[in-house]
CSV table of C-alpha atoms in Angstrom, one decimal:
chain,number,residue,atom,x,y,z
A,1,UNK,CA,-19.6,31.6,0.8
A,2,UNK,CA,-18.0,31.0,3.9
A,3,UNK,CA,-14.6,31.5,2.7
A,4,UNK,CA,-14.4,34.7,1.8
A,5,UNK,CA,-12.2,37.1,4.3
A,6,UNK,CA,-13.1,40.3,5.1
A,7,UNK,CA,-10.5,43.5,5.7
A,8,UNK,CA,-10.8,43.5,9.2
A,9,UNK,CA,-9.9,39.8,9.5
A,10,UNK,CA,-7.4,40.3,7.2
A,11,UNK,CA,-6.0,42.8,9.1
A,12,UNK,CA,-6.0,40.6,12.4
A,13,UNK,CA,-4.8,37.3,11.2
A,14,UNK,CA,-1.6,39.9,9.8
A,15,UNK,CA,-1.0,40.4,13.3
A,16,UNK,CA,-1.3,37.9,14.6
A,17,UNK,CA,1.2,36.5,12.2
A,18,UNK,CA,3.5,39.5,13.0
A,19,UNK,CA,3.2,38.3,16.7
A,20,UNK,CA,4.9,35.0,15.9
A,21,UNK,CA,1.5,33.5,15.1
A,22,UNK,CA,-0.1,33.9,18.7
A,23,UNK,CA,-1.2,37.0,20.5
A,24,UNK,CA,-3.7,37.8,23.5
A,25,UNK,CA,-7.4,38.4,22.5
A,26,UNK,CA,-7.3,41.7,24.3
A,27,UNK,CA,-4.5,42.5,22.6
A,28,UNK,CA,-5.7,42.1,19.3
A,29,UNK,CA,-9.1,44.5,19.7
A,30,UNK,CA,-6.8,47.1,21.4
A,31,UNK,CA,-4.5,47.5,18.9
A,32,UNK,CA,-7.0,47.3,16.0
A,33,UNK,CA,-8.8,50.1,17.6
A,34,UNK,CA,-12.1,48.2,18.1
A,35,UNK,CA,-14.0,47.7,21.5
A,36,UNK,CA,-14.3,44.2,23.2
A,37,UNK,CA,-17.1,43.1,21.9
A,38,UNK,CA,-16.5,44.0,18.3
A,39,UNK,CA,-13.2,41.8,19.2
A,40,UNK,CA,-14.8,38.9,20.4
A,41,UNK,CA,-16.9,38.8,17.3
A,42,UNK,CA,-14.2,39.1,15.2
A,43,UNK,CA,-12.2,36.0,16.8
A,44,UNK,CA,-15.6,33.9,17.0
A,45,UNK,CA,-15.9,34.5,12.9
A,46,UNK,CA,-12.3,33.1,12.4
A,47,UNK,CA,-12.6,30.3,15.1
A,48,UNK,CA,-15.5,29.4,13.0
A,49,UNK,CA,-13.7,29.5,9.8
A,50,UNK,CA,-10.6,27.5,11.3
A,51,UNK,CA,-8.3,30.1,10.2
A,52,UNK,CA,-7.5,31.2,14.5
A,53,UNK,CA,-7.4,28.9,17.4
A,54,UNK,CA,-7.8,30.2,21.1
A,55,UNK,CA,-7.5,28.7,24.7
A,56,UNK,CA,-8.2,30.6,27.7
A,57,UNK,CA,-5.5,31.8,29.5
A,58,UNK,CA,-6.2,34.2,32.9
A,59,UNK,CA,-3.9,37.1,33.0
A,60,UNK,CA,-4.6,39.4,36.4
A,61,UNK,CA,-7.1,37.5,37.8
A,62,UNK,CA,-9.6,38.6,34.6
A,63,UNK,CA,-10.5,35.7,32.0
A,64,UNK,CA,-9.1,36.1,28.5
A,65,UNK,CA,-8.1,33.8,25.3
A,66,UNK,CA,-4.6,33.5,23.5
A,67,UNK,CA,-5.4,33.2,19.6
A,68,UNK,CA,-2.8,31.0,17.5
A,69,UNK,CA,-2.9,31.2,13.6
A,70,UNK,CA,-3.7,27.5,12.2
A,71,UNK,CA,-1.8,27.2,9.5
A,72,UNK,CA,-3.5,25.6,6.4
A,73,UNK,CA,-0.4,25.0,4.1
A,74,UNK,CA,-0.2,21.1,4.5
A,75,UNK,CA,-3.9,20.8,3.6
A,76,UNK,CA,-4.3,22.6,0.4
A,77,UNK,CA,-1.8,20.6,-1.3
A,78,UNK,CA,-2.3,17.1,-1.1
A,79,UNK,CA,-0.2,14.7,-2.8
A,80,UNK,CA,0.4,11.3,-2.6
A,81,UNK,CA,4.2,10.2,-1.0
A,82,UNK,CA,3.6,6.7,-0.9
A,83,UNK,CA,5.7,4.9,-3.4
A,84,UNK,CA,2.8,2.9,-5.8
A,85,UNK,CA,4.6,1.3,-8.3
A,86,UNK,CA,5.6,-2.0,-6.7
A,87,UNK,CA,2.2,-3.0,-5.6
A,88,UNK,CA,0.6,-1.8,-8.6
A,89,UNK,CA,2.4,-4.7,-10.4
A,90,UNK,CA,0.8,-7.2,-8.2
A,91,UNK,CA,-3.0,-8.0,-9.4
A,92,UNK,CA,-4.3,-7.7,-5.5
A,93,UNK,CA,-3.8,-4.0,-6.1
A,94,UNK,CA,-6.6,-3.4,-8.4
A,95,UNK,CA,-8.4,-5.9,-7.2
A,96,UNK,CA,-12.3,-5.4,-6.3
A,97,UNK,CA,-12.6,-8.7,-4.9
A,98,UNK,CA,-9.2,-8.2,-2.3
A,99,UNK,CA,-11.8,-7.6,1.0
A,100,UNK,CA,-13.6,-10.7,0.2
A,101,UNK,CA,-10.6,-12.6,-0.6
A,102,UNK,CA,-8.9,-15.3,2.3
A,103,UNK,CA,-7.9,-18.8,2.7
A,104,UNK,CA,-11.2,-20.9,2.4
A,105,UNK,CA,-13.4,-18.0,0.7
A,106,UNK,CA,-14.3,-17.7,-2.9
A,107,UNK,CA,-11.9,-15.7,-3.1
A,108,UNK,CA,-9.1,-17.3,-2.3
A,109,UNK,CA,-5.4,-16.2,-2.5
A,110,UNK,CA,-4.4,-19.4,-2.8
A,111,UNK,CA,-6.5,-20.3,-5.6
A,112,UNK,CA,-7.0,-17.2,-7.5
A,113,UNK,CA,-6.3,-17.4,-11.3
A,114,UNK,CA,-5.0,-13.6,-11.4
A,115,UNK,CA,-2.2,-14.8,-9.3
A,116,UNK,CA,-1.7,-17.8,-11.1
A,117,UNK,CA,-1.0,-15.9,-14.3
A,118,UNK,CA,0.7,-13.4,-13.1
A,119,UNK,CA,3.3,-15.8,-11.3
A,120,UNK,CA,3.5,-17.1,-14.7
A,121,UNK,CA,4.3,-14.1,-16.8
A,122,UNK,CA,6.7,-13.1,-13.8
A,123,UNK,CA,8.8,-16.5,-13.6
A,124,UNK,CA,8.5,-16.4,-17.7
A,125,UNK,CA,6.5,-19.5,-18.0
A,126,UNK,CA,3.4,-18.2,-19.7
A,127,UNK,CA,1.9,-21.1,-21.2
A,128,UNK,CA,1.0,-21.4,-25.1
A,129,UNK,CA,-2.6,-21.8,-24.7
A,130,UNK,CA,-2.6,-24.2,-27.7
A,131,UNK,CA,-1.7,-27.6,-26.5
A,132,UNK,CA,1.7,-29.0,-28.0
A,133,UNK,CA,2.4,-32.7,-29.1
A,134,UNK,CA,5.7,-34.0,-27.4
A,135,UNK,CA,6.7,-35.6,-30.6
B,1,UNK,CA,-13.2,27.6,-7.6
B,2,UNK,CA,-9.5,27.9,-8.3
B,3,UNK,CA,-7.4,25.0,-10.4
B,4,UNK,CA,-8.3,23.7,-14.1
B,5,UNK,CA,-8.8,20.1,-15.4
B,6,UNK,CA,-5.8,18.7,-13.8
B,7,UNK,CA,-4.9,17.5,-10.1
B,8,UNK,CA,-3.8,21.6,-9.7
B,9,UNK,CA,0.2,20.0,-9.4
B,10,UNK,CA,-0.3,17.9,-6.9
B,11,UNK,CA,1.3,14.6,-7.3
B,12,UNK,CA,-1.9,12.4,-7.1
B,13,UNK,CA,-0.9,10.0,-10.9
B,14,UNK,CA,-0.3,7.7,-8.5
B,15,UNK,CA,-3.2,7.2,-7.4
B,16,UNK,CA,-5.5,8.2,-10.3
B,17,UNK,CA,-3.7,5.2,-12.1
B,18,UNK,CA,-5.0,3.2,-9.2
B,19,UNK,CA,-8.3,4.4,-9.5
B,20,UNK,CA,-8.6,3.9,-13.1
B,21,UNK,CA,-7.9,-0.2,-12.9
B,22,UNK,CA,-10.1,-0.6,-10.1
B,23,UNK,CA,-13.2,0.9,-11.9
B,24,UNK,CA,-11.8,-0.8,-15.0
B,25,UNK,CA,-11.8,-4.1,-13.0
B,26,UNK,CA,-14.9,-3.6,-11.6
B,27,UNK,CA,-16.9,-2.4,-15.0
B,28,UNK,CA,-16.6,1.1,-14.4
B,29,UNK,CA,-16.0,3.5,-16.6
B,30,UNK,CA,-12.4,4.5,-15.8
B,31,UNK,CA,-12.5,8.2,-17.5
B,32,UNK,CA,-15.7,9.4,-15.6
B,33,UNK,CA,-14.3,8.0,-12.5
B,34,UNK,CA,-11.0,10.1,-12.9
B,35,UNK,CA,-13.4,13.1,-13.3
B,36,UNK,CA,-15.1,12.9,-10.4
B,37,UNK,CA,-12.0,12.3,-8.5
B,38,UNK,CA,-10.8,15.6,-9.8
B,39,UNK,CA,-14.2,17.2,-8.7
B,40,UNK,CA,-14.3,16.1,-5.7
B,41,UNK,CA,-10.5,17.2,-5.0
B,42,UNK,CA,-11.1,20.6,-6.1
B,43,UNK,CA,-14.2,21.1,-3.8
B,44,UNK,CA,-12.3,20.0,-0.5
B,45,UNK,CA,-12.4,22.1,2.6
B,46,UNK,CA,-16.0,23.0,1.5
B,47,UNK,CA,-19.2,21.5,2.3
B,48,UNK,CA,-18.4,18.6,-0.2
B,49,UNK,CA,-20.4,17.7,-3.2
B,50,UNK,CA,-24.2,15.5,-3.3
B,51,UNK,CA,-25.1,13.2,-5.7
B,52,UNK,CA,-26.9,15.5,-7.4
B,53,UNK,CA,-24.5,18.2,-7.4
B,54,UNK,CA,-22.1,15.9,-9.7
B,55,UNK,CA,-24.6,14.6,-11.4
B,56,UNK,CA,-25.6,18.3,-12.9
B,57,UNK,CA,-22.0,19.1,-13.3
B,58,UNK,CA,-21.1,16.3,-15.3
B,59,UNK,CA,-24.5,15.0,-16.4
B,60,UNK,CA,-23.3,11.4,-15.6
B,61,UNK,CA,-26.2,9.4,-14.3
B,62,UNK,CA,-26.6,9.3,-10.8
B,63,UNK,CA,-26.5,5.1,-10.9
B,64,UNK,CA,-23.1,5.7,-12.1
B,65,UNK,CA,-22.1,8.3,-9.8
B,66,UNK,CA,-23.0,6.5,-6.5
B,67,UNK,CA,-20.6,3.5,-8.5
B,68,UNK,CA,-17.5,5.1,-8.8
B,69,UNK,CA,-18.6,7.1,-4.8
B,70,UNK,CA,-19.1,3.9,-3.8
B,71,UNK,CA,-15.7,2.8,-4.7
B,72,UNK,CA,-13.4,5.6,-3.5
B,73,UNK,CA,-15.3,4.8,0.1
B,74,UNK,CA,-14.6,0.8,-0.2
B,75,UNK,CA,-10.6,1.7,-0.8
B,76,UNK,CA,-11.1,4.4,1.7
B,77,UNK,CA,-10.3,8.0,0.3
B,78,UNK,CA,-13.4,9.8,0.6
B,79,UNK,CA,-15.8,9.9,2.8
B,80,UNK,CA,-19.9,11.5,3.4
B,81,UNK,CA,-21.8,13.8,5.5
B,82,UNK,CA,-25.4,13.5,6.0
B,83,UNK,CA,-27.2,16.8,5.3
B,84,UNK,CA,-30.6,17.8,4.4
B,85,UNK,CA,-31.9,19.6,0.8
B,86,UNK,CA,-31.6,23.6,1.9
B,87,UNK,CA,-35.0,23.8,0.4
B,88,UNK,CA,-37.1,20.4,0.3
B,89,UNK,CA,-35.2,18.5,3.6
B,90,UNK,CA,-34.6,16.0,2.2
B,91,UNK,CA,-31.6,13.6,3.4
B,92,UNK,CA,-28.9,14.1,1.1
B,93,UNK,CA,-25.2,13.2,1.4
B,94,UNK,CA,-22.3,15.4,0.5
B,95,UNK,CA,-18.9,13.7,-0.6
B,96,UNK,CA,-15.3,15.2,-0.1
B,97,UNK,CA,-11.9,13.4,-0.6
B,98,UNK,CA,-9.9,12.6,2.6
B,99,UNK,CA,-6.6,14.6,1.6
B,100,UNK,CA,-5.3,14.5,4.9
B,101,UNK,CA,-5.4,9.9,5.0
B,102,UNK,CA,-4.8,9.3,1.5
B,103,UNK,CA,-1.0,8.3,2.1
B,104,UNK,CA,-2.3,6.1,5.1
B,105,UNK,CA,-5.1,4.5,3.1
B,106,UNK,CA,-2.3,4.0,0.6
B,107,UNK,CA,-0.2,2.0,3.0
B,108,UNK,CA,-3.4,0.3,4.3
B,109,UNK,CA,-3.7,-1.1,1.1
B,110,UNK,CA,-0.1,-2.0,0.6
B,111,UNK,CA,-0.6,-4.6,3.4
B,112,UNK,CA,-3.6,-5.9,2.8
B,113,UNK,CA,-1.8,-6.7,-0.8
B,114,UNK,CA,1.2,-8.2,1.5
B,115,UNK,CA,-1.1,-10.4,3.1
B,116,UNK,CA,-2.3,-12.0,0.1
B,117,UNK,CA,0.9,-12.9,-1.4
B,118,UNK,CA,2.4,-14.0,2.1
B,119,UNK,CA,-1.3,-16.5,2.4
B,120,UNK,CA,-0.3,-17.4,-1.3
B,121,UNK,CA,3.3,-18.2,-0.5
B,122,UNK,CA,2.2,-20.1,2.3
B,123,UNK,CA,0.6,-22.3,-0.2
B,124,UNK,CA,2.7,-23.0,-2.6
B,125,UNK,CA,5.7,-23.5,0.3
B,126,UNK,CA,3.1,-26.2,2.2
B,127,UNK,CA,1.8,-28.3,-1.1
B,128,UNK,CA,3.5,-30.1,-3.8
B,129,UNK,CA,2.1,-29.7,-7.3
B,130,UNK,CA,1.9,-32.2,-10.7
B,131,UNK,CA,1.3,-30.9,-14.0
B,132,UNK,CA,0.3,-31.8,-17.5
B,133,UNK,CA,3.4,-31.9,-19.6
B,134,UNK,CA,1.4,-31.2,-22.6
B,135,UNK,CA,-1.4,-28.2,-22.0
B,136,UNK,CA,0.5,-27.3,-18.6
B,137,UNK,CA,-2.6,-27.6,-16.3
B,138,UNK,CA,-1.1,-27.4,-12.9
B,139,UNK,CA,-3.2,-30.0,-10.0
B,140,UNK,CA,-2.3,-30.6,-6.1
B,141,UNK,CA,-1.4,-33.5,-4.7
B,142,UNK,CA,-4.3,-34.5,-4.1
B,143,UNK,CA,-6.2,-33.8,-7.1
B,144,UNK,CA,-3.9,-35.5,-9.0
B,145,UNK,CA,-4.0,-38.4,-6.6
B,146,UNK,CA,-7.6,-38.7,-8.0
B,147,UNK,CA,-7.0,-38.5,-11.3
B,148,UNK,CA,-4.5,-41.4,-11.0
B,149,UNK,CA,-1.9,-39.1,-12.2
B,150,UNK,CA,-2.7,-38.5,-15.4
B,151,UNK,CA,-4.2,-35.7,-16.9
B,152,UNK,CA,-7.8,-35.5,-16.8
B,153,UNK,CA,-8.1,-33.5,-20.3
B,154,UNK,CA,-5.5,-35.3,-22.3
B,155,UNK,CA,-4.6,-38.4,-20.2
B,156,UNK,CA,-0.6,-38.1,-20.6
B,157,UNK,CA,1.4,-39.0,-17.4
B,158,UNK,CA,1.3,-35.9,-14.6
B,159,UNK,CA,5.3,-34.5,-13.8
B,160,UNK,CA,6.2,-33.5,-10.4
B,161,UNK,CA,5.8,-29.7,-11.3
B,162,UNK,CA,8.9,-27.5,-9.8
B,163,UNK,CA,7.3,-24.2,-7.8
B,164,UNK,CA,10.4,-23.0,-6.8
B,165,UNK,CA,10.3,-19.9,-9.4
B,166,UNK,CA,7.3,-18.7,-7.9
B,167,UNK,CA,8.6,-19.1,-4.8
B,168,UNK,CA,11.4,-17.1,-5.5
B,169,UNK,CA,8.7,-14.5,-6.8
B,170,UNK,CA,6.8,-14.0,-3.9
B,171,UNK,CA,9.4,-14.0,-1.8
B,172,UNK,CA,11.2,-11.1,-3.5
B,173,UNK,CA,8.1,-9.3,-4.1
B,174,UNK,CA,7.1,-9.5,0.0
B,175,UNK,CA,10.5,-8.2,0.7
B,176,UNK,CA,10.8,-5.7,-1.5
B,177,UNK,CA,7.3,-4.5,-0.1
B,178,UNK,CA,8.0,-4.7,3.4
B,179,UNK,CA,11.3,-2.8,2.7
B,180,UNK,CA,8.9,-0.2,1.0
B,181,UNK,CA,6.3,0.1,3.6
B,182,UNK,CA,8.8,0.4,6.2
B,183,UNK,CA,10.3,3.6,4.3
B,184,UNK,CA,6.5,5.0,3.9
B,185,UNK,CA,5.3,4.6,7.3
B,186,UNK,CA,8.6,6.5,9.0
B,187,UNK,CA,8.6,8.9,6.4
B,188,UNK,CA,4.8,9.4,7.0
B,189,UNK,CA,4.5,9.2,10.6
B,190,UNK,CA,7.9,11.6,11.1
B,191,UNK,CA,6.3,14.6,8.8
């Protein structure tokens, strides 16, 4: 599985983190005691897993990257903010017809028996289905 | 796999109530559908799920899995890769939920709803209706202008029929949606 993290990237994304969430990729193998091209490996693995983010930056003339953390709080808990309850009252909600439905379709909005009767129970003038003698 | 049965405490009821009309409406079976909702929740940020992958964890059929895929695409909250079988190649596709659109699909939806009533209010504002005092039948002007105002089922005398009520419905119900969206979209877009 791809999402499993091993010690040593642990151990970097930490520092990074304690680096305000961005550090210098030359930087990071230094101080984790590896050499550069055990670094470089180790950034490509957590580019790959979208857990670090680089851009090059040049610092003395010699080509390096600046890692940044991505932060991954806002996507492992969804949830829903819009407010649902409103529309859900109004039959074009739940709807499957609502992307064929417009004036002169078959579906038409305003033809359409759902709205009729739910116009009906809304203004209280459900009709008794069995016909009544005025007398 | 981490999180149970449930949506793992995210506030999704919302939207699982949604779901369960809409495959109600369309002659889906409401129950599986929330399942593989859940499913497919709990497997995002992986490689999503095939076809064939639900249809051996739940042992649905596969006719009524594509359904109830089929309809979280058409309301758009999930969405497919094209992959290949890792060990025949064959084309199959893997499914994930779109956490990250799912409040502005919501809203997407809240207008299209909007547009409706507003078309509907339209109508009732532009046409002047008769109706059957006796079985309350409702006709246009021009329908009951054929039937020489009387009613085609019973034959008693067509009345002028009063829409303002609905009127009044729609009009509170656009408002009161407008007012909503508004609060969704700057809460949405600000985050």
């Amino acid at each position: 599985m791809a999402r499993q993290i091993g010690d040593l990237e642990k151990a970097a994304l930490d520092l990074i983190r304690s680096r305000n969430g961005s550090i210098l990729q030359s930087d990071l193998w230094k101080e984790l005691g590896l050499d550069s091209r055990e670094g470089s490996r180790l950034v490509i693995r957590l580019v790959k897993k979208g857990l670090v983010k680089r851009e090059t930056v040049s610092i003395n003339g010699r080509k390096t990257y600046r890692l940044f953390v991505v932060e991954q709080t806002a996507k492992t808990a969804p949830s829903l903010t819009v407010d649902l309850k409103t529309v859900m009252d109004v039959p074009c909600t739940t709807c499957p017809y609502i992307a064929q439905c417009g004036p002169g379709n078959f579906y038409d909005p305003a033809t359409c028996a759902w709205l009729d009767s739910w116009l009906e129970e809304k203004t209280g003038r459900l009709r008794l289905r069995t016909p009544q003698r005025a007398f | 796999m981490n999180g149970t049965n449930s949506s793992n405490g995210h506030d999704l009821s919302g939207l699982e109530e949604l779901l369960y009309r809409l495959a109600s409406n369309k002659g889906i079976d409401p129950e599986k559908t929330i399942h593989i909702f859940r499913l497919l929740l709990q497997n995002t940020g992986q490689k999503g799920l095939s076809d064939e992958d639900l249809e051996s964890l739940t042992g649905y059929r596969q006719g009524e899995i594509r359904k109830i895929l089929r309809l979280f695409y058409e309301i758009h909250i999930a969405s497919y890769r094209r992959g290949r079988h890792p060990e025949t190649g064959a084309t199959r596709y893997y499914w994930k939920i779109d956490v990250d659109t799912i409040n502005i699909n919501m809203i997407r939806r809240k207008k299209a709803v909007l547009e409706k009533l507003r078309k509907r209010l339209e109508y009732e504002e532009g046409t002047t209706f008769y109706r059957c005092p006796n079985d309350g039948s409702r006709y246009t002007f021009d329908e009951a202008f054929e039937y020489d105002f009387t009613c085609p089922k019973c034959g008693s005398i067509l009345e002028e029929d009063d829409n303002r009520p609905y009127i009044e419905v729609l009009k509170s119900t656009i408002r009161k949606l407008e007012e909503e969206i508004r609060r969704d979209e700057a809460r949405i877009y600000s985050s």
